[in-house]
Amino acid sequence: MTRVAFIGLGLMGKPMAKRLLRCGHELTVHNRSRGPVEELEALGARAASSPEEAARSSEVTFLMLPDSKDVRDVVLGEGGLMGGLKSGSIVVDCSTVSPMTEVEIASKLAGLGVSYLDAPVTGGTVAAEAGTLTFMVGGEREAFERVRPLLECMGRRIEYMGPSGSGQLTKLANQIAVAGTLLAAAEALVFAVKVGLDPRKVLDVIGSGAAGSWQLNNLGPKMIERDYSPGFKVEHLRKDLRIVLEVAERTGVPLFGASTVHQLTKVLSAMGFDKHGTQAVFEVLLRFSHEA
Amino acid sequence: MTRVAFIGLGLMGKPMAKRLLRCGHELTVHNRSRGPVEELEALGARAASSPEEAARSSEVTFLMLPDSKDVRDVVLGEGGLMGGLKSGSIVVDCSTVSPMTEVEIASKLAGLGVSYLDAPVTGGTVAAEAGTLTFMVGGEREAFERVRPLLECMGRRIEYMGPSGSGQLTKLANQIAVAGTLLAAAEALVFAVKVGLDPRKVLDVIGSGAAGSWQLNNLGPKMIERDYSPGFKVEHLRKDLRIVLEVAERTGVPLFGASTVHQLTKVLSAMGFDKHGTQAVFEVLLRFSHEA
């Protein structure tokens, strides 16, 4: 049993924190809004009034926050973790944020004798609830080995990727593949619709061969139904691709596909699809088809 | 047993013709170069000196040719099928060519009482040899039903997609998804390499989730090894995407990804990769990464 803190009880953080409770750990939680805190308290967690207070009593502190700025505020800001962390404790950031932010924070915390791991996840809320997330972890290997049992409580695949920032970089590589494949699936199906084919039949025929992908086979049916209910939201893809392009700019990698999808997420946002699923890119291509 | 002709004994046509022989059909072949003709003759096929002669004795004539112009020449040109086809016979074009060409030829042959089906395939040479191709067929349904047993001799999935041109349109939708997904896979892995991750490890971690695709999982390992031996050649992808963009122009569909990959196939060609596998797009992104 470990004394654990969890900061950020959103769509991902809440089910992850619940799993830590269910595995028998002593849990302290903090969140900006009260609702999820009360839900966790009812299950046996303790509420802390600030990240600082949450960190004070904990051996391992998890973060699951929207963006780099939020992580920076929670760790370095007023009432932040920095004031409460004990030497020898570990902070595990499960947010998808800038690897540069992670390297900077890891370096600052190292001065306090605190280890900082970047450990973003894939699998979405379904995997968070089922405890089947994939964790991609960067930072000191020794700290990784110490928190591995906690990660195994929340995930099925726990992968050590290298020094600080490597977890985020792996997640970004994942998002590059997700984004380009999403666009490819949407283009193929919009094409099928506009040339007068039955898109369901096309999906069935092409989905199992060299054109096949998770995006095509899982989001293709939703695209055809114009069901844009969110699995992975447009606003999150846009944020992830912004970070991808920041890193690509520093490392000189040309990303024709990922940069195009990033621009398209701005169009999606302007059209009101920010809170919809990324499969809404299909709708944009459909509406942007001109009369021929 | 059917009297069958096969025109075009290239990397795909030759194994397909061999399977028709093995299924017990009476086969006449024609090909520009002699080598494959002699190989088929040794197995029991008859050689014809022109498409016209091949068509004269056949109930069903198959074509497997490089591009729209070749199909037009073989059907409508001097010594072409038009001179030899009997009323009631069927021509099945397995080439990947322009749907507009197919509709035009189908209309011309209808005047002779000849049915014309467009029936492009996916699966490549491996599936052609194993008899596991997927056929996507457009044209009259009755003619489709008549040739179905012949297609089943060469393929595992035989799909009727709609009126003339629908087979080609389905193949083009397939190629749109293939092209965009290929680029997505290459970008993710070049990114991984340039930021200093182990690309094999990244491929292993991201390949089974929402980033996963046939392209990533089958061509990713070759990209990492910089093995550009051809499965599907760059020059063929460029040709297919040229046709995709011709159709998209007529139907008003915006194809951000497919058009980008089409431009990149020109770069690949200029860099000498025309006869290499499409996974060589990885090499272009790698070489185009600037110092940062």
Coordinates of C-alpha atoms in Angstrom, one line a residue:
Chain A
M1 CA 0.0 0.0 0.0
T2 CA 1.3 3.4 -1.0
R3 CA 0.3 6.9 0.0
V4 CA -0.8 8.4 -3.3
A5 CA -2.1 11.8 -4.3
F6 CA -4.0 12.5 -7.5
I7 CA -4.4 16.0 -8.9
G8 CA -6.9 16.5 -11.8
L9 CA -10.1 14.4 -11.7
G10 CA -11.4 15.0 -15.2
L11 CA -12.7 12.4 -17.7
M12 CA -9.4 10.5 -17.5
G13 CA -8.2 11.4 -14.0
K14 CA -11.3 10.4 -12.1
P15 CA -11.5 6.7 -13.3
M16 CA -7.7 6.4 -12.8
A17 CA -7.9 7.7 -9.2
K18 CA -10.8 5.3 -8.6
R19 CA -8.6 2.4 -9.7
L20 CA -5.9 3.4 -7.3
L21 CA -8.4 3.3 -4.5
R22 CA -9.7 -0.1 -5.6
C23 CA -6.1 -1.4 -5.5
G24 CA -6.0 -0.5 -1.8
H25 CA -3.8 2.6 -1.9
E26 CA -4.3 5.5 0.5
L27 CA -5.5 8.3 -1.7
T28 CA -5.6 12.1 -1.4
V29 CA -7.2 14.0 -4.2
H30 CA -7.3 17.6 -5.4
N31 CA -9.4 19.1 -8.2
R32 CA -10.5 22.6 -9.2
S33 CA -14.2 21.7 -9.2
R34 CA -15.8 20.0 -6.2
G35 CA -18.0 17.4 -7.8
P36 CA -15.4 14.7 -8.6
V37 CA -13.7 15.3 -5.3
E38 CA -16.9 14.5 -3.4
E39 CA -17.4 11.4 -5.5
L40 CA -13.9 10.2 -4.6
E41 CA -14.4 11.1 -0.9
A42 CA -17.5 8.9 -0.8
L43 CA -15.2 6.0 -2.0
G44 CA -12.7 6.6 0.8
A45 CA -10.3 9.3 -0.6
R46 CA -9.2 12.3 1.4
A47 CA -9.6 15.8 -0.1
A48 CA -6.7 18.3 -0.1
S49 CA -7.4 22.0 -0.4
S50 CA -4.3 22.5 -2.6
P51 CA -1.7 20.5 -4.6
E52 CA 0.8 21.5 -2.0
E53 CA -1.3 19.9 0.8
A54 CA -1.9 16.8 -1.3
A55 CA 1.8 16.3 -1.9
R56 CA 2.7 16.8 1.7
S57 CA 1.4 13.4 2.8
S58 CA 2.2 11.4 -0.3
E59 CA 4.9 9.1 -1.6
V60 CA 3.7 9.3 -5.2
T61 CA 1.7 12.2 -6.7
F62 CA -0.1 11.7 -10.0
L63 CA -1.1 14.6 -12.3
M64 CA -3.7 14.4 -15.1
L65 CA -4.2 17.9 -16.4
P66 CA -5.2 19.6 -19.7
D67 CA -2.1 21.3 -20.9
S68 CA 1.5 22.3 -20.2
K69 CA 0.5 25.6 -18.5
D70 CA -1.7 23.7 -16.0
V71 CA 1.1 21.3 -15.1
R72 CA 3.5 24.2 -14.6
D73 CA 0.9 26.0 -12.4
V74 CA 0.2 22.9 -10.3
V75 CA 3.8 22.0 -9.8
L76 CA 5.5 25.5 -9.6
G77 CA 2.7 27.9 -8.9
E78 CA 1.3 29.3 -5.6
G79 CA 0.1 26.4 -3.4
G80 CA 1.8 24.1 -5.9
L81 CA 3.5 20.7 -5.4
M82 CA 6.9 22.3 -4.9
G83 CA 6.0 23.6 -1.5
G84 CA 4.8 20.2 -0.2
L85 CA 7.0 17.5 -1.9
K86 CA 9.3 15.5 0.4
S87 CA 12.7 14.4 -0.7
G88 CA 12.5 10.8 -2.0
S89 CA 9.0 11.2 -3.3
I90 CA 8.0 10.8 -7.0
V91 CA 5.7 12.9 -9.2
V92 CA 4.1 11.1 -12.2
D93 CA 2.6 13.4 -14.8
C94 CA 0.0 11.5 -16.9
S95 CA -1.1 14.6 -18.9
T96 CA -0.1 14.9 -22.6
V97 CA 2.0 18.1 -22.5
S98 CA 5.2 19.5 -24.0
P99 CA 8.3 17.3 -23.5
M100 CA 10.2 20.6 -23.0
T101 CA 8.0 21.4 -20.0
E102 CA 8.6 18.0 -18.5
V103 CA 12.4 18.2 -18.8
E104 CA 12.4 21.6 -17.2
I105 CA 10.2 20.5 -14.3
A106 CA 12.1 17.3 -13.8
S107 CA 15.3 19.3 -13.5
K108 CA 13.7 21.7 -10.9
L109 CA 12.4 18.8 -8.8
A110 CA 15.7 16.9 -8.9
G111 CA 17.1 19.8 -6.9
L112 CA 14.6 18.8 -4.1
G113 CA 15.5 15.2 -4.3
V114 CA 12.2 14.5 -6.0
S115 CA 11.9 12.3 -9.1
Y116 CA 9.6 13.4 -11.9
L117 CA 8.3 11.0 -14.5
D118 CA 6.4 11.9 -17.7
A119 CA 3.9 9.1 -18.2
P120 CA 1.2 10.0 -20.8
V121 CA -1.4 7.4 -21.7
T122 CA -3.3 6.1 -24.6
G123 CA -6.7 4.3 -24.6
G124 CA -9.1 7.0 -23.6
T125 CA -11.8 7.0 -20.9
V126 CA -12.8 3.4 -21.8
A127 CA -9.4 2.1 -21.0
A128 CA -9.1 4.4 -17.9
E129 CA -12.2 2.8 -16.5
A130 CA -11.2 -0.7 -17.4
G131 CA -7.6 -0.3 -16.1
T132 CA -6.2 -1.1 -19.5
L133 CA -4.4 2.1 -20.4
T134 CA -1.0 2.1 -22.1
F135 CA 1.6 4.2 -20.2
M136 CA 4.6 5.6 -22.1
V137 CA 7.1 6.7 -19.4
G138 CA 10.1 9.0 -19.5
G139 CA 12.5 9.8 -16.6
E140 CA 14.9 7.9 -14.3
R141 CA 14.5 4.2 -14.6
E142 CA 14.8 3.6 -10.9
A143 CA 11.8 5.9 -10.2
F144 CA 9.9 4.1 -13.0
E145 CA 10.5 0.7 -11.4
R146 CA 9.3 2.1 -8.0
V147 CA 6.0 3.3 -9.4
R148 CA 5.4 0.4 -11.8
P149 CA 3.0 -1.4 -9.5
L150 CA 0.8 1.7 -9.3
L151 CA 0.8 2.0 -13.1
E152 CA -0.1 -1.6 -13.4
C153 CA -3.1 -0.9 -11.3
M154 CA -4.3 1.5 -14.0
G155 CA -2.9 0.1 -17.2
R156 CA -2.2 -3.1 -19.1
R157 CA 1.0 -1.9 -21.0
I158 CA 3.6 -0.1 -19.0
E159 CA 6.5 0.9 -21.2
Y160 CA 9.7 2.7 -20.2
M161 CA 10.8 4.8 -23.2
G162 CA 14.0 6.6 -22.0
P163 CA 15.1 9.8 -20.2
S164 CA 12.8 12.6 -19.1
G165 CA 10.5 13.7 -21.9
S166 CA 10.6 10.3 -23.7
G167 CA 7.1 9.4 -22.6
Q168 CA 5.7 12.6 -24.1
L169 CA 7.7 12.2 -27.3
T170 CA 6.3 8.7 -27.7
K171 CA 2.8 9.9 -27.2
L172 CA 3.4 12.7 -29.8
A173 CA 4.6 10.0 -32.3
N174 CA 1.4 8.2 -31.6
Q175 CA -0.7 11.4 -32.2
I176 CA 1.1 12.0 -35.5
A177 CA 0.1 8.6 -36.7
V178 CA -3.4 9.0 -35.3
A179 CA -3.9 12.4 -37.0
G180 CA -2.7 11.4 -40.5
T181 CA -4.6 8.1 -40.4
L182 CA -7.8 9.9 -39.3
L183 CA -7.5 12.2 -42.3
A184 CA -6.8 9.3 -44.7
A185 CA -9.9 7.5 -43.4
A186 CA -12.1 10.6 -43.7
E187 CA -10.9 11.4 -47.2
A188 CA -11.5 7.8 -48.5
L189 CA -15.0 7.8 -47.1
V190 CA -16.0 11.3 -48.3
F191 CA -14.7 10.4 -51.7
A192 CA -16.8 7.2 -51.7
V193 CA -19.9 9.2 -50.7
K194 CA -19.3 11.9 -53.3
V195 CA -18.7 9.5 -56.2
G196 CA -21.9 7.7 -55.4
L197 CA -20.7 4.5 -53.9
D198 CA -22.2 2.9 -50.8
P199 CA -19.7 4.0 -48.1
R200 CA -20.7 1.1 -45.8
K201 CA -19.8 -1.4 -48.5
V202 CA -16.6 0.5 -49.3
L203 CA -15.6 0.5 -45.7
D204 CA -16.3 -3.3 -45.5
V205 CA -14.2 -4.0 -48.6
I206 CA -11.2 -1.8 -47.9
G207 CA -11.0 -2.0 -44.1
S208 CA -9.3 -5.4 -43.9
G209 CA -6.5 -4.8 -46.3
A210 CA -3.6 -2.4 -46.9
A211 CA -5.9 0.6 -46.4
G212 CA -7.0 -0.7 -43.0
S213 CA -6.5 1.1 -39.7
W214 CA -7.9 1.5 -36.2
Q215 CA -9.1 5.0 -37.3
L216 CA -10.9 3.7 -40.4
N217 CA -12.4 0.7 -38.8
N218 CA -13.5 2.4 -35.5
L219 CA -14.3 5.9 -36.6
G220 CA -15.3 5.1 -40.2
P221 CA -18.8 3.8 -39.2
K222 CA -19.4 6.9 -37.1
M223 CA -18.3 9.2 -40.0
I224 CA -20.8 7.5 -42.3
E225 CA -23.6 7.9 -39.7
R226 CA -22.4 11.5 -39.1
D227 CA -22.2 10.6 -35.5
Y228 CA -19.7 13.1 -34.0
S229 CA -20.1 12.1 -30.3
P230 CA -16.7 12.5 -28.7
G231 CA -14.3 9.6 -28.1
F232 CA -11.3 11.8 -28.6
K233 CA -12.2 15.5 -28.8
V234 CA -11.1 17.8 -31.6
E235 CA -9.8 20.4 -29.1
H236 CA -7.5 17.8 -27.6
L237 CA -6.2 16.7 -30.9
R238 CA -5.5 20.3 -31.8
K239 CA -3.6 20.8 -28.5
D240 CA -1.5 17.6 -29.1
L241 CA -0.7 18.6 -32.6
R242 CA 0.4 22.1 -31.5
I243 CA 2.9 20.4 -29.2
V244 CA 3.9 18.0 -32.0
L245 CA 4.7 21.0 -34.3
E246 CA 6.7 22.8 -31.6
V247 CA 8.9 19.7 -31.2
A248 CA 9.1 19.2 -34.9
E249 CA 10.3 22.8 -35.3
R250 CA 13.1 22.2 -32.8
T251 CA 14.1 18.9 -34.4
G252 CA 13.8 19.8 -38.0
V253 CA 11.3 17.1 -39.0
P254 CA 8.9 18.0 -41.9
L255 CA 5.4 16.8 -41.1
F256 CA 3.2 17.3 -44.2
G257 CA 0.3 15.3 -42.8
A258 CA 0.3 16.3 -39.1
S259 CA 0.6 20.0 -40.0
T260 CA -2.3 19.8 -42.4
V261 CA -4.5 18.1 -39.8
H262 CA -3.5 20.7 -37.3
Q263 CA -4.8 23.4 -39.6
L264 CA -8.0 21.4 -40.2
T265 CA -8.6 21.3 -36.4
K266 CA -8.7 25.1 -36.5
V267 CA -11.4 24.9 -39.2
L268 CA -13.2 22.3 -37.1
S269 CA -13.1 24.7 -34.2
A270 CA -14.4 27.6 -36.2
M271 CA -17.3 25.4 -37.4
G272 CA -18.2 24.5 -33.8
F273 CA -16.8 21.0 -33.5
D274 CA -14.3 21.6 -30.7
K275 CA -16.1 19.4 -28.2
H276 CA -17.0 16.7 -30.8
G277 CA -15.0 13.6 -31.7
T278 CA -12.2 13.9 -34.2
Q279 CA -14.2 11.9 -36.7
A280 CA -15.9 15.3 -37.4
V281 CA -13.1 16.0 -39.9
F282 CA -15.3 13.9 -42.2
E283 CA -18.1 16.6 -41.9
V284 CA -15.6 19.4 -42.8
L285 CA -14.5 17.6 -46.0
L286 CA -18.1 16.8 -46.9
R287 CA -19.2 20.5 -46.4
F288 CA -16.1 21.7 -48.3
S289 CA -16.8 19.6 -51.3
H290 CA -17.7 22.0 -54.1
E291 CA -20.3 21.5 -56.8
A292 CA -18.5 19.9 -59.8
Chain B
M1 CA -14.7 -24.9 -68.2
T2 CA -14.6 -21.5 -69.9
R3 CA -12.6 -20.3 -73.0
V4 CA -10.6 -17.5 -71.4
A5 CA -8.1 -14.9 -72.8
F6 CA -5.7 -13.0 -70.6
I7 CA -3.9 -9.9 -72.0
G8 CA -1.0 -8.5 -69.9
L9 CA 1.2 -11.0 -68.2
G10 CA 3.1 -8.7 -65.8
L11 CA 3.8 -9.1 -62.1
M12 CA 0.1 -9.4 -61.4
G13 CA -1.2 -10.8 -64.7
K14 CA 1.1 -13.8 -64.9
P15 CA 0.2 -15.4 -61.6
M16 CA -3.5 -14.6 -62.2
A17 CA -3.4 -16.3 -65.6
K18 CA -1.6 -19.3 -64.1
R19 CA -4.4 -19.8 -61.6
L20 CA -7.0 -19.8 -64.4
L21 CA -5.1 -22.6 -66.1
R22 CA -4.9 -24.5 -62.8
C23 CA -8.7 -24.2 -62.4
G24 CA -9.0 -26.1 -65.7
H25 CA -9.9 -23.3 -68.1
E26 CA -8.8 -23.1 -71.7
L27 CA -6.5 -20.2 -71.8
T28 CA -5.2 -17.9 -74.6
V29 CA -2.6 -15.3 -73.7
H30 CA -1.1 -12.2 -75.2
N31 CA 1.7 -10.0 -73.9
R32 CA 4.0 -7.4 -75.4
S33 CA 7.2 -9.3 -74.3
R34 CA 7.6 -13.0 -75.1
G35 CA 9.1 -14.3 -71.9
P36 CA 5.9 -14.7 -69.8
V37 CA 4.0 -16.0 -72.9
E38 CA 6.4 -18.8 -73.3
E39 CA 6.2 -19.6 -69.6
L40 CA 2.4 -19.8 -69.9
E41 CA 2.6 -21.9 -73.1
A42 CA 4.7 -24.4 -71.3
L43 CA 1.9 -24.8 -68.8
G44 CA -0.7 -25.4 -71.5
A45 CA -1.9 -21.9 -72.7
R46 CA -2.2 -20.9 -76.3
A47 CA -0.4 -17.8 -77.5
A48 CA -2.2 -15.1 -79.6
S49 CA -0.3 -12.7 -81.8
S50 CA -2.7 -9.8 -81.0
P51 CA -5.5 -8.9 -78.5
E52 CA -7.9 -9.2 -81.4
E53 CA -6.8 -12.8 -82.1
A54 CA -7.0 -13.6 -78.4
A55 CA -10.5 -12.3 -78.1
R56 CA -11.8 -14.1 -81.2
S57 CA -11.8 -17.5 -79.5
S58 CA -12.8 -16.5 -76.0
E59 CA -15.9 -16.2 -73.9
V60 CA -14.3 -14.0 -71.3
T61 CA -11.2 -11.8 -71.8
F62 CA -9.2 -10.5 -68.9
L63 CA -7.0 -7.4 -69.0
M64 CA -4.2 -6.5 -66.5
L65 CA -2.4 -3.5 -67.9
P66 CA -0.4 -0.6 -66.5
D67 CA -2.6 2.5 -67.2
S68 CA -5.7 3.9 -68.9
K69 CA -3.9 4.5 -72.2
D70 CA -2.8 0.9 -72.3
V71 CA -6.4 -0.4 -71.8
R72 CA -7.7 2.0 -74.4
D73 CA -5.0 0.8 -76.9
V74 CA -5.6 -2.9 -76.2
V75 CA -9.4 -2.5 -76.6
L76 CA -9.9 0.2 -79.2
G77 CA -6.5 0.3 -81.0
E78 CA -5.3 -1.4 -84.1
G79 CA -5.3 -5.2 -83.6
G80 CA -7.3 -4.5 -80.5
L81 CA -10.1 -6.5 -78.8
M82 CA -12.9 -4.6 -80.7
G83 CA -12.0 -6.4 -83.9
G84 CA -12.3 -9.9 -82.3
L85 CA -15.0 -9.8 -79.6
K86 CA -18.1 -11.9 -80.2
S87 CA -21.5 -10.7 -79.1
G88 CA -22.4 -12.2 -75.7
S89 CA -18.8 -12.3 -74.6
I90 CA -17.4 -10.4 -71.5
V91 CA -14.3 -8.3 -71.0
V92 CA -13.0 -8.0 -67.4
D93 CA -10.5 -5.2 -66.8
C94 CA -8.4 -5.9 -63.7
S95 CA -6.1 -3.0 -64.2
T96 CA -6.3 0.1 -61.9
V97 CA -7.2 2.8 -64.4
S98 CA -9.5 5.8 -64.8
P99 CA -13.2 5.1 -64.1
M100 CA -14.0 7.6 -66.9
T101 CA -12.1 5.3 -69.3
E102 CA -14.0 2.3 -68.1
V103 CA -17.4 3.9 -68.5
E104 CA -16.4 5.1 -72.1
I105 CA -15.2 1.6 -73.1
A106 CA -18.2 -0.1 -71.5
S107 CA -20.5 2.1 -73.5
K108 CA -18.6 1.4 -76.8
L109 CA -18.6 -2.4 -76.3
A110 CA -22.3 -2.4 -75.3
G111 CA -22.9 -1.5 -78.9
L112 CA -21.3 -4.8 -80.0
G113 CA -23.4 -6.8 -77.4
V114 CA -20.2 -7.2 -75.3
S115 CA -20.3 -6.7 -71.5
Y116 CA -17.4 -4.8 -70.0
L117 CA -16.6 -5.1 -66.2
D118 CA -14.1 -3.0 -64.3
A119 CA -12.6 -5.3 -61.7
P120 CA -9.4 -3.9 -60.1
V121 CA -7.8 -5.9 -57.3
T122 CA -6.0 -5.4 -54.0
G123 CA -3.6 -7.7 -52.4
G124 CA -0.5 -7.4 -54.6
T125 CA 1.6 -10.2 -56.1
V126 CA 1.5 -12.3 -53.0
A127 CA -2.3 -12.5 -53.1
A128 CA -2.2 -13.0 -56.9
E129 CA 0.0 -16.1 -56.5
A130 CA -2.0 -17.4 -53.6
G131 CA -5.4 -16.8 -55.3
T132 CA -6.5 -14.5 -52.4
L133 CA -7.0 -11.2 -54.2
T134 CA -9.9 -8.9 -53.5
F135 CA -11.9 -8.0 -56.6
M136 CA -14.0 -4.8 -56.6
V137 CA -16.3 -5.0 -59.6
G138 CA -18.3 -2.4 -61.5
G139 CA -20.7 -3.0 -64.5
E140 CA -23.8 -5.0 -65.2
R141 CA -24.7 -7.3 -62.4
E142 CA -25.7 -10.2 -64.8
A143 CA -22.3 -10.2 -66.4
F144 CA -20.7 -10.0 -63.0
E145 CA -22.6 -13.2 -61.9
R146 CA -21.5 -15.0 -65.1
V147 CA -17.7 -14.3 -64.4
R148 CA -17.9 -14.8 -60.7
P149 CA -16.6 -18.4 -60.8
L150 CA -13.5 -17.2 -62.7
L151 CA -12.9 -14.4 -60.2
E152 CA -13.3 -16.9 -57.4
C153 CA -10.5 -18.9 -59.0
M154 CA -8.2 -15.9 -58.5
G155 CA -9.5 -14.2 -55.4
R156 CA -11.0 -14.7 -52.0
R157 CA -13.3 -11.6 -51.8
I158 CA -15.4 -10.9 -54.9
E159 CA -17.4 -7.7 -54.3
Y160 CA -20.0 -6.2 -56.7
M161 CA -19.9 -2.4 -56.1
G162 CA -22.4 -1.0 -58.7
P163 CA -22.6 0.3 -62.3
S164 CA -19.6 0.6 -64.7
G165 CA -16.7 2.5 -63.0
S166 CA -17.7 1.5 -59.5
G167 CA -14.9 -1.1 -59.2
Q168 CA -12.3 1.5 -60.1
L169 CA -13.9 4.1 -57.7
T170 CA -13.7 1.6 -54.8
K171 CA -10.1 0.9 -55.6
L172 CA -9.4 4.7 -55.7
A173 CA -11.0 5.1 -52.2
N174 CA -8.7 2.3 -51.1
Q175 CA -5.7 4.1 -52.5
I176 CA -6.7 7.4 -50.8
A177 CA -6.7 5.6 -47.4
V178 CA -3.5 3.7 -48.3
A179 CA -1.6 6.9 -49.2
G180 CA -2.6 9.0 -46.2
T181 CA -2.0 6.2 -43.8
L182 CA 1.4 5.5 -45.4
L183 CA 2.4 9.2 -44.8
A184 CA 1.1 9.1 -41.2
A185 CA 3.2 6.0 -40.5
A186 CA 6.3 7.5 -42.0
E187 CA 5.9 10.8 -40.2
A188 CA 5.5 9.1 -36.8
L189 CA 8.6 7.0 -37.3
V190 CA 10.8 9.8 -38.7
F191 CA 9.7 11.9 -35.8
A192 CA 10.6 9.1 -33.4
V193 CA 14.1 8.7 -35.0
K194 CA 14.8 12.4 -35.0
V195 CA 13.8 13.1 -31.4
G196 CA 16.1 10.2 -30.3
L197 CA 13.6 7.5 -29.4
D198 CA 14.1 3.9 -30.3
P199 CA 11.8 3.6 -33.3
R200 CA 11.4 -0.2 -32.9
K201 CA 10.1 0.3 -29.4
V202 CA 7.8 3.2 -30.5
L203 CA 6.4 1.0 -33.3
D204 CA 5.8 -1.8 -30.8
V205 CA 4.0 0.5 -28.4
I206 CA 1.8 2.5 -30.8
G207 CA 1.1 -0.1 -33.4
S208 CA -1.7 -1.9 -31.5
G209 CA -3.8 1.1 -30.5
A210 CA -5.6 4.0 -32.1
A211 CA -2.5 4.8 -34.2
G212 CA -2.3 1.3 -35.6
S213 CA -2.7 0.5 -39.3
W214 CA -1.7 -2.1 -41.9
Q215 CA 0.8 0.5 -43.3
L216 CA 2.4 1.2 -39.9
N217 CA 2.6 -2.5 -38.9
N218 CA 3.7 -3.9 -42.2
L219 CA 5.8 -1.1 -43.7
G220 CA 7.0 0.5 -40.4
P221 CA 9.6 -2.3 -39.8
K222 CA 10.9 -1.8 -43.3
M223 CA 11.1 1.9 -42.9
I224 CA 13.1 1.6 -39.8
E225 CA 15.5 -0.8 -41.6
R226 CA 15.6 1.5 -44.5
D227 CA 14.6 -1.5 -46.6
Y228 CA 12.9 0.0 -49.7
S229 CA 12.4 -3.3 -51.6
P230 CA 9.2 -3.0 -53.6
G231 CA 5.9 -4.5 -52.4
F232 CA 3.8 -1.7 -53.9
K233 CA 6.0 0.6 -56.1
V234 CA 6.2 4.4 -55.9
E235 CA 5.4 4.8 -59.6
H236 CA 2.2 2.8 -59.2
L237 CA 1.1 4.9 -56.2
R238 CA 1.8 8.0 -58.2
K239 CA -0.3 6.8 -61.1
D240 CA -3.2 5.8 -58.9
L241 CA -3.2 9.1 -57.1
R242 CA -3.1 11.0 -60.4
I243 CA -6.4 9.2 -61.2
V244 CA -7.7 9.9 -57.7
L245 CA -7.1 13.6 -58.2
E246 CA -8.7 13.6 -61.7
V247 CA -11.9 12.1 -60.2
A248 CA -11.8 14.4 -57.2
E249 CA -11.5 17.3 -59.5
R250 CA -14.7 16.2 -61.3
T251 CA -16.6 15.5 -58.0
G252 CA -15.4 18.5 -55.9
V253 CA -13.9 16.5 -53.1
P254 CA -11.0 18.2 -51.3
L255 CA -8.2 15.7 -50.6
F256 CA -5.6 17.4 -48.4
G257 CA -3.7 14.2 -47.6
A258 CA -3.9 12.3 -50.9
S259 CA -2.8 15.4 -52.9
T260 CA 0.1 15.9 -50.6
V261 CA 1.2 12.3 -51.0
H262 CA 0.8 12.7 -54.8
Q263 CA 3.2 15.6 -54.7
L264 CA 5.6 13.6 -52.5
T265 CA 5.7 10.7 -55.0
K266 CA 7.1 13.3 -57.5
V267 CA 9.9 14.1 -55.0
L268 CA 10.4 10.3 -54.6
S269 CA 10.7 9.9 -58.3
A270 CA 13.2 12.8 -58.6
M271 CA 15.2 11.1 -55.9
G272 CA 15.3 7.8 -57.8
F273 CA 12.8 5.8 -55.8
D274 CA 10.3 5.1 -58.6
K275 CA 10.9 1.4 -58.6
H276 CA 11.2 1.1 -54.8
G277 CA 8.4 0.4 -52.4
T278 CA 6.2 3.2 -51.2
Q279 CA 7.7 2.9 -47.7
A280 CA 10.6 5.0 -49.2
V281 CA 8.6 8.1 -48.3
F282 CA 10.2 7.6 -44.9
E283 CA 13.6 8.2 -46.6
V284 CA 12.5 11.4 -48.1
L285 CA 11.2 12.8 -44.8
L286 CA 14.4 11.7 -43.1
R287 CA 16.6 13.4 -45.8
F288 CA 14.4 16.5 -45.7
S289 CA 14.8 17.0 -42.0
H290 CA 16.8 20.1 -41.5
E291 CA 19.4 20.7 -38.8
A292 CA 17.7 22.3 -35.8

